[in-house]
XYZ file of C-alpha atoms in Angstrom:
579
model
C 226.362 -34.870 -38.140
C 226.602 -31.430 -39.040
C 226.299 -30.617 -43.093
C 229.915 -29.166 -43.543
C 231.492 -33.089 -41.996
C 228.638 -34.874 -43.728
C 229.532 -33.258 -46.978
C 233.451 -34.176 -45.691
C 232.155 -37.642 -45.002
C 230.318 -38.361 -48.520
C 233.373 -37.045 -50.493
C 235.958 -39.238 -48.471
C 234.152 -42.277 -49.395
C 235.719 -44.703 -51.865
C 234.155 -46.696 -54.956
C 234.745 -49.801 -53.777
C 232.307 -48.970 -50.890
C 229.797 -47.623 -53.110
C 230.341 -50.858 -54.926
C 229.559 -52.803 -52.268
C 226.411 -50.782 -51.177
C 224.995 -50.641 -54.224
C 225.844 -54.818 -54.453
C 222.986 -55.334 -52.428
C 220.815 -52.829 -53.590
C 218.435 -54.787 -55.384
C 218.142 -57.749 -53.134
C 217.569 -55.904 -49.856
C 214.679 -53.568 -51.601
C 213.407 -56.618 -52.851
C 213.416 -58.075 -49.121
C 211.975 -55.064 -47.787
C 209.196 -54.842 -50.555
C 208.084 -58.720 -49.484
C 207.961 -57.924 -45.377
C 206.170 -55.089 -46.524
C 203.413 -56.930 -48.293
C 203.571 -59.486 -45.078
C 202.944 -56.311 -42.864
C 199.978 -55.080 -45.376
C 198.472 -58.566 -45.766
C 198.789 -58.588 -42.026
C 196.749 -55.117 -41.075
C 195.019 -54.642 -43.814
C 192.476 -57.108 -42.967
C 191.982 -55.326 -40.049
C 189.714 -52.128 -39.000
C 190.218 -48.804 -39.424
C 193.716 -49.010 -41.285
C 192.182 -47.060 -44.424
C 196.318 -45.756 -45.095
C 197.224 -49.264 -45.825
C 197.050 -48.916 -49.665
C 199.118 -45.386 -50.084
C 201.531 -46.879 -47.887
C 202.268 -50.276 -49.678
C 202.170 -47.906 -52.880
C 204.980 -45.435 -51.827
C 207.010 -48.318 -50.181
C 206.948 -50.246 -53.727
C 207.568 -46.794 -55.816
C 211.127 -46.294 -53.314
C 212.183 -49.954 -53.919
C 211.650 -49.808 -57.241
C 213.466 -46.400 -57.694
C 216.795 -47.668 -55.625
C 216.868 -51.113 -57.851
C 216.599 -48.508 -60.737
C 219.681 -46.341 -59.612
C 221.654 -49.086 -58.820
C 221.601 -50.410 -62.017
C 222.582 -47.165 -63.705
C 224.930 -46.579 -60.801
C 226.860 -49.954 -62.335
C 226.291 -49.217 -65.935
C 227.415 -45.190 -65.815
C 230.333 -45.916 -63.182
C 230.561 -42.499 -61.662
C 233.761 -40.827 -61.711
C 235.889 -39.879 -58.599
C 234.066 -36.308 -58.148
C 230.815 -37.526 -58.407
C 230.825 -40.048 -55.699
C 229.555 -38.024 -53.188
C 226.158 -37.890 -55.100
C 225.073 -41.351 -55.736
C 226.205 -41.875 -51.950
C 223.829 -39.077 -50.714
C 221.047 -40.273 -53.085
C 221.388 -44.232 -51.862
C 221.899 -42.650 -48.429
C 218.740 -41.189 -48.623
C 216.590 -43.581 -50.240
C 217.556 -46.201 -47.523
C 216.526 -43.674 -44.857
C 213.303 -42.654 -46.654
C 212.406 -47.052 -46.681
C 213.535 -46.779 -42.920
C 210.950 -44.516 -42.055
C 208.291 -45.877 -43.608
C 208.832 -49.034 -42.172
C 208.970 -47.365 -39.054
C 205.643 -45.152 -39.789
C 203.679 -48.104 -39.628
C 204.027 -48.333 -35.720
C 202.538 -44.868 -35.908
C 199.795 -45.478 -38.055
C 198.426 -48.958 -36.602
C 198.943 -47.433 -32.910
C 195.684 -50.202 -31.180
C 196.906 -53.363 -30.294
C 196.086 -56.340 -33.017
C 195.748 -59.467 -32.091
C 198.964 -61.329 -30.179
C 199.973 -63.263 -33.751
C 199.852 -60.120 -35.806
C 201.086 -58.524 -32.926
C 204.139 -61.055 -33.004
C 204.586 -60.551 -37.069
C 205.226 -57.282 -36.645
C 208.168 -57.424 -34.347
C 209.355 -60.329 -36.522
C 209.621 -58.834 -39.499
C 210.804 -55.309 -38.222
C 213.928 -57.563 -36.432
C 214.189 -59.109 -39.356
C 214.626 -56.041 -41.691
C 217.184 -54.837 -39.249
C 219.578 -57.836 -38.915
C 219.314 -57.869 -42.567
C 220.882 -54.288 -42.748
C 223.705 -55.497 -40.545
C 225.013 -56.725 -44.071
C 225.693 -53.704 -46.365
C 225.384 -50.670 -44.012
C 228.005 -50.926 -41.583
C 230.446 -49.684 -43.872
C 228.386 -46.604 -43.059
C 227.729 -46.719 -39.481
C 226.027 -43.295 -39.411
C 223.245 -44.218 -41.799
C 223.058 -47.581 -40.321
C 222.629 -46.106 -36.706
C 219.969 -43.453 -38.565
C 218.331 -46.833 -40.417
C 217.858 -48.660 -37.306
C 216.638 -45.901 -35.353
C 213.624 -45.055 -38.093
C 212.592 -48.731 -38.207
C 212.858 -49.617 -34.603
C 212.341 -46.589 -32.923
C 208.606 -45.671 -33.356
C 207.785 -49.874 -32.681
C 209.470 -49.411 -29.340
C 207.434 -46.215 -28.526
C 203.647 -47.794 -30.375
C 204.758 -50.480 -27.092
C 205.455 -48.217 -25.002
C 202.272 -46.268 -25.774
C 199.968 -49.253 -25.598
C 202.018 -50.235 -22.053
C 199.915 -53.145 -21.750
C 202.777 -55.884 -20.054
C 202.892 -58.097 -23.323
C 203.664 -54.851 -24.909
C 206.408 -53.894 -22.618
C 208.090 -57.149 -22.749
C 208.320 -56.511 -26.776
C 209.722 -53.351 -26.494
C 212.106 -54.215 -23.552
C 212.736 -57.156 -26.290
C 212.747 -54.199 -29.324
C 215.455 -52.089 -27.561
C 218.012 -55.413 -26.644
C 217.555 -56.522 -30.886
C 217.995 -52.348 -31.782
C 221.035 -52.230 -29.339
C 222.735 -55.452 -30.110
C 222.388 -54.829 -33.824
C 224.097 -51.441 -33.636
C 226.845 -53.077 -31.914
C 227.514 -55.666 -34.207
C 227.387 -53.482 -36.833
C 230.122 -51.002 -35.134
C 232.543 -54.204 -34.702
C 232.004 -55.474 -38.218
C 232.200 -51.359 -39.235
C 235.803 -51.007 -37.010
C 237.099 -54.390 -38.830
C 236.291 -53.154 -42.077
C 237.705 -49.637 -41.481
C 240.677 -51.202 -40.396
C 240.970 -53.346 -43.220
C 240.382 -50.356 -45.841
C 243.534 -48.526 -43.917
C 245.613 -51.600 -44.358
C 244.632 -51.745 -48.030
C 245.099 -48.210 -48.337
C 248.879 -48.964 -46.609
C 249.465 -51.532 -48.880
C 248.552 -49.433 -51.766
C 250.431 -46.630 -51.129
C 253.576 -48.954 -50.450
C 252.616 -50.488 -53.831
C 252.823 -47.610 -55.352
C 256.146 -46.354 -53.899
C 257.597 -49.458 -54.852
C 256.413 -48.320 -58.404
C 257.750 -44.845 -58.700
C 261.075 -45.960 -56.784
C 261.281 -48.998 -59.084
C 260.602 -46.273 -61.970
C 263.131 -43.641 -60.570
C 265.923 -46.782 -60.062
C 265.498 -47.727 -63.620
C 265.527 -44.401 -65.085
C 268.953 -43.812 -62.778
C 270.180 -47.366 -64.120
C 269.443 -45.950 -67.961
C 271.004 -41.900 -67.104
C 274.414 -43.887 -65.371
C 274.332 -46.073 -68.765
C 274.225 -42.972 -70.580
C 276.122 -41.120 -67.976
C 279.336 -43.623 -68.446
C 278.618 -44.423 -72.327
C 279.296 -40.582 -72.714
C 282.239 -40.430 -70.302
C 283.919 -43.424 -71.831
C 283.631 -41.868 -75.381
C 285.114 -37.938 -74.302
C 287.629 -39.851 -71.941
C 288.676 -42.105 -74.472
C 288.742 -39.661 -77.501
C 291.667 -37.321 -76.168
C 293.030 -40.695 -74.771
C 293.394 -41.788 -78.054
C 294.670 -38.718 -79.359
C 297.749 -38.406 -77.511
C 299.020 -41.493 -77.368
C 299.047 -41.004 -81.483
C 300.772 -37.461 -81.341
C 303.324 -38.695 -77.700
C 304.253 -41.415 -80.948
C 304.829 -39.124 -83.681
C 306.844 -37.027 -81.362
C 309.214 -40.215 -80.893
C 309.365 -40.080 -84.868
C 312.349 -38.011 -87.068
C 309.909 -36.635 -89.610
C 309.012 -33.040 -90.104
C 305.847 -33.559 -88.182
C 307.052 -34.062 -85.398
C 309.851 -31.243 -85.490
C 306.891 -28.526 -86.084
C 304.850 -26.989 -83.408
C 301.760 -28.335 -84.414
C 301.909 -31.967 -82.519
C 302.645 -30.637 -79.323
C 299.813 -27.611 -79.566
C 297.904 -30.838 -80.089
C 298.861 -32.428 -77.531
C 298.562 -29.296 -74.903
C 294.903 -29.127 -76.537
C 293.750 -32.799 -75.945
C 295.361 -32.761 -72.335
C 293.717 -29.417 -71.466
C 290.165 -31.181 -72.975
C 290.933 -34.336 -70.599
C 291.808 -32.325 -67.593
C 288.320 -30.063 -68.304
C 286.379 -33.596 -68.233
C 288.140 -35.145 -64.986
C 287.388 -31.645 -63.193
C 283.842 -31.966 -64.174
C 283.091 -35.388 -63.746
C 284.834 -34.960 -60.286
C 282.706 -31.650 -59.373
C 279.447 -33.339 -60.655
C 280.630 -36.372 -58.440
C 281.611 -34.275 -55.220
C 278.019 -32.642 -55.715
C 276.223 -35.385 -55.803
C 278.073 -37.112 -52.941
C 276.869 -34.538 -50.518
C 280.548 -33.268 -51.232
C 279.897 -29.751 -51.033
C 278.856 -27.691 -47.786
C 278.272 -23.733 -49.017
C 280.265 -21.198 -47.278
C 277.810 -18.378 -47.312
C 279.337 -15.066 -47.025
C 278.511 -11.280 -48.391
C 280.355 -10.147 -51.177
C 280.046 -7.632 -53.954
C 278.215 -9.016 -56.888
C 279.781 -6.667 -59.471
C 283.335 -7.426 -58.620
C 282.647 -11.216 -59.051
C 281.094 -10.798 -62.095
C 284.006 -8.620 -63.639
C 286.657 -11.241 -62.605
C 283.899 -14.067 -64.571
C 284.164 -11.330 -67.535
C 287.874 -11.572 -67.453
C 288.841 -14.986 -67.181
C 286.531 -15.084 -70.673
C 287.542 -12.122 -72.762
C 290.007 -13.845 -74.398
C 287.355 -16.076 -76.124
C 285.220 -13.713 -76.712
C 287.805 -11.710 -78.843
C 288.950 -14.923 -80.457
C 285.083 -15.232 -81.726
C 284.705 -11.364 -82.645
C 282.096 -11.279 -80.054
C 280.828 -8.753 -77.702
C 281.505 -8.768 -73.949
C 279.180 -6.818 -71.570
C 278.544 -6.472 -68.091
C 275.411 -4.643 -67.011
C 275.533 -4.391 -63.145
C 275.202 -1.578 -60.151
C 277.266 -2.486 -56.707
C 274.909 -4.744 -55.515
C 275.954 -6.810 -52.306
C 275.036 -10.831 -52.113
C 274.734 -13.495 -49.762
C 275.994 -17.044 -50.817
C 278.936 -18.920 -51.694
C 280.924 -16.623 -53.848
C 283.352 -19.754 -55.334
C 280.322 -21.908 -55.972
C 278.323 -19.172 -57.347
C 281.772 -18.118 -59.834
C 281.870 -21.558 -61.192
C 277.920 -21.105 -62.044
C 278.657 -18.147 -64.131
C 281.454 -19.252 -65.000
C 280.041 -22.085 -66.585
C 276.873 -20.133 -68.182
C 279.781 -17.585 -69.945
C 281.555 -20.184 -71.154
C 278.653 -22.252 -72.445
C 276.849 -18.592 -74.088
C 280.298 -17.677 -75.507
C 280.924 -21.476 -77.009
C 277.511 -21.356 -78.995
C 276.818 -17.864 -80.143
C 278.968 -16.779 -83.410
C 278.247 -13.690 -84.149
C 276.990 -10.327 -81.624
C 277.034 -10.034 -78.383
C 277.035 -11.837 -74.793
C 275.951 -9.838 -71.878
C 276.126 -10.252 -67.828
C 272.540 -8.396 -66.135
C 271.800 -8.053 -62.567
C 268.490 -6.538 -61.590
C 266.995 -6.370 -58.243
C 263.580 -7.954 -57.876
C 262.314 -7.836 -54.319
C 264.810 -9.136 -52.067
C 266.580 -10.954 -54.407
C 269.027 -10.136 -57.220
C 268.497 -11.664 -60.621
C 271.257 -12.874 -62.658
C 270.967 -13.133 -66.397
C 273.209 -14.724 -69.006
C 271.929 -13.383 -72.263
C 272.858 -14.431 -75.787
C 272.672 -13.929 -79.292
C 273.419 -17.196 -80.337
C 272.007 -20.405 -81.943
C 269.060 -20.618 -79.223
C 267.629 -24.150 -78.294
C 263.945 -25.450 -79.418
C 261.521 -25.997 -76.958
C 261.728 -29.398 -76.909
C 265.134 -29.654 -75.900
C 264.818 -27.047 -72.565
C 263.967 -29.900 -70.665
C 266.997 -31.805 -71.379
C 270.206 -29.609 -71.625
C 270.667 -30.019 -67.565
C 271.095 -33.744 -68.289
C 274.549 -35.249 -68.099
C 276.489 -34.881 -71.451
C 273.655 -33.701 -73.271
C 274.277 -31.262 -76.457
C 272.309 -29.422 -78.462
C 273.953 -28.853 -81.717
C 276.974 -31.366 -81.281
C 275.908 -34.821 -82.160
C 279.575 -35.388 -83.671
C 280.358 -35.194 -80.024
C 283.123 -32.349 -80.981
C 285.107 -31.339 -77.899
C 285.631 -28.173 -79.050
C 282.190 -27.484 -77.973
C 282.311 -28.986 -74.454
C 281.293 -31.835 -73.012
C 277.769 -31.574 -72.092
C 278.447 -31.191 -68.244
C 278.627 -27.442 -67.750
C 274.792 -27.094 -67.140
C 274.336 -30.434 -65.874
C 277.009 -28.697 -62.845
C 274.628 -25.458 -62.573
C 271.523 -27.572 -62.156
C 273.469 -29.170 -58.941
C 274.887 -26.116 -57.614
C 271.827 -24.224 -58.617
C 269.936 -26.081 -56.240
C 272.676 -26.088 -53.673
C 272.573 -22.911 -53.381
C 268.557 -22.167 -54.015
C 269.847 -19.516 -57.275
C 266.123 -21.164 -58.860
C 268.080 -21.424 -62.069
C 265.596 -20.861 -65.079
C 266.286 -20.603 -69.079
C 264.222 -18.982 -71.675
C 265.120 -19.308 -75.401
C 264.317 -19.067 -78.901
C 265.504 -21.004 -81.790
C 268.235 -18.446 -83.764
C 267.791 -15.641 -81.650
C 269.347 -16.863 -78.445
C 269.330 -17.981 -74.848
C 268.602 -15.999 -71.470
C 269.508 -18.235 -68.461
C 268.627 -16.432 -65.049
C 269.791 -17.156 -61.711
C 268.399 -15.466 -58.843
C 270.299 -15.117 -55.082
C 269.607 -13.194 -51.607
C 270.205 -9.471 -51.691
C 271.801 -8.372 -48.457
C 272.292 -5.073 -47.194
C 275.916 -5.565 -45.373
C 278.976 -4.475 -46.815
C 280.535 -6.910 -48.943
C 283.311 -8.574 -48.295
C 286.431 -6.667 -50.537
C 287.827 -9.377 -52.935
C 291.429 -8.561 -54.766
C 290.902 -8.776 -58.538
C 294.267 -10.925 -59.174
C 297.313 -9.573 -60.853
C 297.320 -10.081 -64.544
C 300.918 -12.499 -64.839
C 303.487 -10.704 -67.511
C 307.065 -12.763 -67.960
C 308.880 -9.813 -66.487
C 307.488 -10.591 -63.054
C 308.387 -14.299 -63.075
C 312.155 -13.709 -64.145
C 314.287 -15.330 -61.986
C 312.105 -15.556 -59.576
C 312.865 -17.534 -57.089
C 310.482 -20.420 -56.609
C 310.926 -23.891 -53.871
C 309.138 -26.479 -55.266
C 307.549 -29.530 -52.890
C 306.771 -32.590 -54.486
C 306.939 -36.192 -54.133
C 305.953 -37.803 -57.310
C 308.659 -37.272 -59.765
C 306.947 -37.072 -62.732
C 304.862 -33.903 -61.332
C 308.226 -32.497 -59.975
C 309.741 -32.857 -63.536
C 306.979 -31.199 -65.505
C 306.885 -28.301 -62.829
C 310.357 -27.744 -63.233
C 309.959 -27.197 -66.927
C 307.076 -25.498 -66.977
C 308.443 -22.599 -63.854
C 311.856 -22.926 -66.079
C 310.350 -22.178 -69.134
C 308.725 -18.829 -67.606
C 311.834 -17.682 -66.463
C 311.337 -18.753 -62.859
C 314.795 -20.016 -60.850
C 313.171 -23.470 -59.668
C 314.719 -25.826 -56.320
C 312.892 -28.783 -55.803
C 312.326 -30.832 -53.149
C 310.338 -34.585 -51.759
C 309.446 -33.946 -48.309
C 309.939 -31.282 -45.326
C 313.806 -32.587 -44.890
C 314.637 -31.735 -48.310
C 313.133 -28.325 -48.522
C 315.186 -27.478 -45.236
C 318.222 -28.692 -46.688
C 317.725 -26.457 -50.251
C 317.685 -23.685 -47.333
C 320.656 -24.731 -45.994
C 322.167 -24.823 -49.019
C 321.472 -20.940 -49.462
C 318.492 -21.091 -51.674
C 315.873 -18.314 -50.438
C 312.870 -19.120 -51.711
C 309.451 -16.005 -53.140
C 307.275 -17.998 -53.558
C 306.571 -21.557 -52.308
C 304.583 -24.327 -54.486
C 303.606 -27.854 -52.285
C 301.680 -30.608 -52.890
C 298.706 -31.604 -50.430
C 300.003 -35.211 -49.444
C 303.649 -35.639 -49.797
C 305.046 -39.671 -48.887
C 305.251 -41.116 -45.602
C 302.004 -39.515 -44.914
C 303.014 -35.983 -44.382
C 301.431 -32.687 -45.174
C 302.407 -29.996 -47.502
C 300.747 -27.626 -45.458
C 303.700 -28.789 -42.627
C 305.968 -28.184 -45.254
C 305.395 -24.831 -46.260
C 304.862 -24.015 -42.188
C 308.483 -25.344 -41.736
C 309.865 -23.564 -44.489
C 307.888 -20.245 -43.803
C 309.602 -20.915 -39.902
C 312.843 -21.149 -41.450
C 313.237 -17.942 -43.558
C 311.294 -15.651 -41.141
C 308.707 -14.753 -43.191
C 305.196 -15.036 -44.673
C 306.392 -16.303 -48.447
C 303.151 -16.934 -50.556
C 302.627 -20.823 -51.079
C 300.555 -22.491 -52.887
C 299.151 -26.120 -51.976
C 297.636 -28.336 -55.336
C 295.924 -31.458 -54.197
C 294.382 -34.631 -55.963
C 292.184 -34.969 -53.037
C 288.828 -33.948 -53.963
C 286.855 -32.907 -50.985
C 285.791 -29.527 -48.432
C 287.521 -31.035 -45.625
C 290.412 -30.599 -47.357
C 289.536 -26.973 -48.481
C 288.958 -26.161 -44.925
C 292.146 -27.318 -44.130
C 294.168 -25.276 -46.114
C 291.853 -22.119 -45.390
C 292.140 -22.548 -41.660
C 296.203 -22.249 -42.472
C 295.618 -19.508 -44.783
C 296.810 -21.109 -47.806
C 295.180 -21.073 -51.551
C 294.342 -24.690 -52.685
C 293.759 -26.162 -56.675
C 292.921 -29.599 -57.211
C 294.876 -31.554 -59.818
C 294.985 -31.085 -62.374
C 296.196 -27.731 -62.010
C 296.237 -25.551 -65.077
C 299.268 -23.567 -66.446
C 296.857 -20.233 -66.445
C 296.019 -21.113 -62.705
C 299.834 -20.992 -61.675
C 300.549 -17.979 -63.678
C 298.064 -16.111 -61.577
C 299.271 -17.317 -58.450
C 302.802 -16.045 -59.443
C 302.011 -13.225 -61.227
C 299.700 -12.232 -57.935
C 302.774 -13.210 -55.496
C 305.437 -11.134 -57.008
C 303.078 -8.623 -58.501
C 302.620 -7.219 -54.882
């Protein structure tokens, strides 16, 4: 075996096979010291055999020695790296007892008389069945071991060729040859039964860490839903007090501070149900990217804008610090990442400035969210991707989120392989960097969208498609109360008949699933068919889900999922009629 595999072999072996090696240690050197003596007894008596002494000597000195290590072998037990040695040190102290054994053949090479003759292939066949015990585990050294005993007997036969002589080494070879093939049997059984322990183990152990990752799932969805039950429930709560002091004749409830409330806590319930539902769609395998190239800078800016209002609220600073870079991913799954970093830098830093940075590095572009707010201690970094974790809002205040914006950017960070990272420090601030694939093709051009002002949405005229009267009512109000001249309708028969009845329709708004199974996106088809012309439409949904997405894409209409935001519709309008 050449030394690079031997060294292989010796550190592959395990300690419970040095165990059982070193189990037998003292009784089979204390077996081979006795036929030893038997042998010297034997030839010493005998002429010209003046070696006899130094050889009893050294064979006594190696017993002793390997009784001697395997004691300290058991007392010391070796660690893992240092296996290797105390199997190449019993490895070779076996051998060196093999061959002198063996030398004896060589040394006492006349023939003795037929009894002593007789003794000595007895007690070399003996020595050698009795390795058949521990060395098979090793078959190498075992072959090696039987080889230095047997081997220079069968030759001293050979040698002396007398036909006694030839019998016993015809009889030396058969014992040599049948031992080694017992001992590769018993050594395949055993290496068979190591791999099914070693099976067993390893299924033992993924039992463990499964078992481990179930319960700490079972303990984050107890958290998960103790959390959701408590934001949920809190703006729940809320309204239900305010929709009852709105019923009431006091002064309260003639000001303008219940229903701000009110707008406030269903804004805060609709954030949750969006996130909860993105974190769910995520997690689902919900989400297939739509990779396409795009101009980083021009996504960024629209980010910037949808948060300057905040930002001004808070008397912070705004920047964006970016050259016209083109990307490759999926430019509304990467928004709602920055989207969500903005919103979470702008909600805890009070005072200086937050600032958008995209730097190429390699073939990548790196995307930093940087911060001059409150930081986070190092302890907390690993947490703050968990699922309504907060640092700094133990009174759970709403006004400060809900501890699921980062927990989303973890899941869409490694969606879309952005290798989100965060660095921070403890009243100085936060930097979290995303990084995506620079690509070298023009970007696809992307519209800014038309900043809404009332004068565009006066009397506009806008065809409303819903089934669920409640919805249809609040629309109503809502396009009313920006001016907007609003016809409503339940189904495709009814929006034909508002057309019939004159009413020509800007701007269409449908839901997804109207009753009796049919599709907005037939709707606003049939009413499209009707007037002649492309009129912008927008579908809103409470279907969750890309098939759906891909749906309205491959009709070329703009989708939101309930619940829709007054801001969202505003743009839409303001983008229809700005054109």
């Amino acid at each position: 075996m050449p030394w690079p595999r031997l060294r292989a072999w010796l550190e592959g072996l395990e300690s419970e096979q040095l165990d059982h090696l070193f189990r037998f240690t003292s009784l089979t050197s204390l077996m081979t010291t006795l036929a030893a003596l038997i042998l010297y007894g034997a030839f010493r008596s005998g002429d010209g055999f003046d070696a006899a002494d130094g050889w009893m000597l050294t064979v006594v000195l190696v017993s002793v020695a390997r009784i001697a290590g395997a004691r300290r072998y058991h007392r010391l037990r070796p660690a893992r790296d240092r296996l290797h040695r105390w199997a190449a040190w019993a490895f070779g102290t076996i051998l060196l007892q093999g061959l002198l054994l063996g030398s004896l053949s060589l040394i006492w090479l006349r023939p003795a008389a037929p009894e002593v003759e007789s003794l000595l292939h007895i007690v070399v066949a003996t020595i050698v069945i009795g390795a058949a015990v521990p060395l098979p585990p090793f078959y190498p050294v075992f072959v090696a071991f039987v080889v230095c005993v047997m081997g220079p007997l069968a030759l001293r036969d050979l040698w002396i060729a007398d036909a006694y002589h030839l019998t016993l080494a015809a009889l030396v070879v058969a014992t040599g040859l049948y031992t080694l093939q017992g001992g590769r049997r018993q050594a395949q059984a055993l290496a068979q039964t190591q791999a099914e322990r070693r099976k067993n183990a390893a299924l033992i152990e993924a039992l463990r860490l499964e078992n481990q990752r179930a319960e700490r799932a079972h303990d984050a969805k107890a958290r998960f839903f103790a959390a959701a039950n408590h934001d949920l429930r809190q703006p729940l709560h809320a309204m239900g007090l305010l929709a009852h002091t709105l019923n009431e004749d006091g002064a309260a409830a003639r000001g303008d501070e219940v229903p701000a409330r009110l707008v406030e806590c269903v804004d805060s319930m609709a954030q949750i149900v969006d996130e909860l539902l993105e974190l769910a769609q995520v997690d689902v395998a919900g989400v297939v990217p739509r990779l396409e190239t795009f101009a980083l800078d021009a996504l960024l800016r629209e980010v910037v804008r949808t948060h300057e209002l905040q930002a001004r609220h808070k008397g912070l600073t705004l920047e964006i610090h970016s050259s016209a870079l083109a990307v490759r991913s999926d430019r509304r799954l990467l928004a709602r990442v920055l989207a969500n970093l903005l919103s979470n830098a702008l909600r805890y830093t009070e005072h200086g400035a937050v600032r958008l940075v995209s730097r190429v590095q390699g073939d990548r572009v790196e995307v930093s969210v940087e911060d001059s707010g409150i930081g986070i201690a190092g302890h907390e970094l690993p947490r703050i991707f968990e699922e309504f974790y907060q640092v700094g809002n133990p009174a759970r205040d709403r006004r400060l989120g809900v501890g699921l914006g980062l927990a989303t950017v973890k899941r869409l960070g490694e969606l879309l392989d952005l290798r989100v990272q965060v660095q921070s420090t403890p009243g100085q601030g936060s930097v979290f960097r995303i990084s995506l694939p620079l690509h070298d093709a023009t970007p696809t051009a992307i519209a800014a969208p038309a900043a809404p002002h009332d004068a565009l949405l006066a009397q506009r005229r806008v065809l409303l498609i819903e089934d669920d009267a409640d919805s249809r009512a609040a629309l109503i109000g809502l396009l009313r109360a920006w001016g907007c001249d609003v016809r409503s309708a339940e189904d495709v028969a009814s929006a034909r008949q508002r057309l019939t009845e004159g009413f020509a329709p800007e701007a269409v708004l449908a839901d997804l699933r109207l009753a009796g199974g049919a599709s907005g996106i037939e709707a606003v088809l049939a009413v499209r068919s009707t007037v002649g012309q492309e009129l912008p439409a927008l579908l809103v949904t409470g279907d969750v889900g890309d098939a759906q997405a891909q749906r309205a894409e491959a009709a070329g209409l703009r989708l939101l999922a309930k619940p829709v935001k007054p801001m969202q519709l505003r743009a839409f309008l303001g983008q229809a009629f700005g054109s």
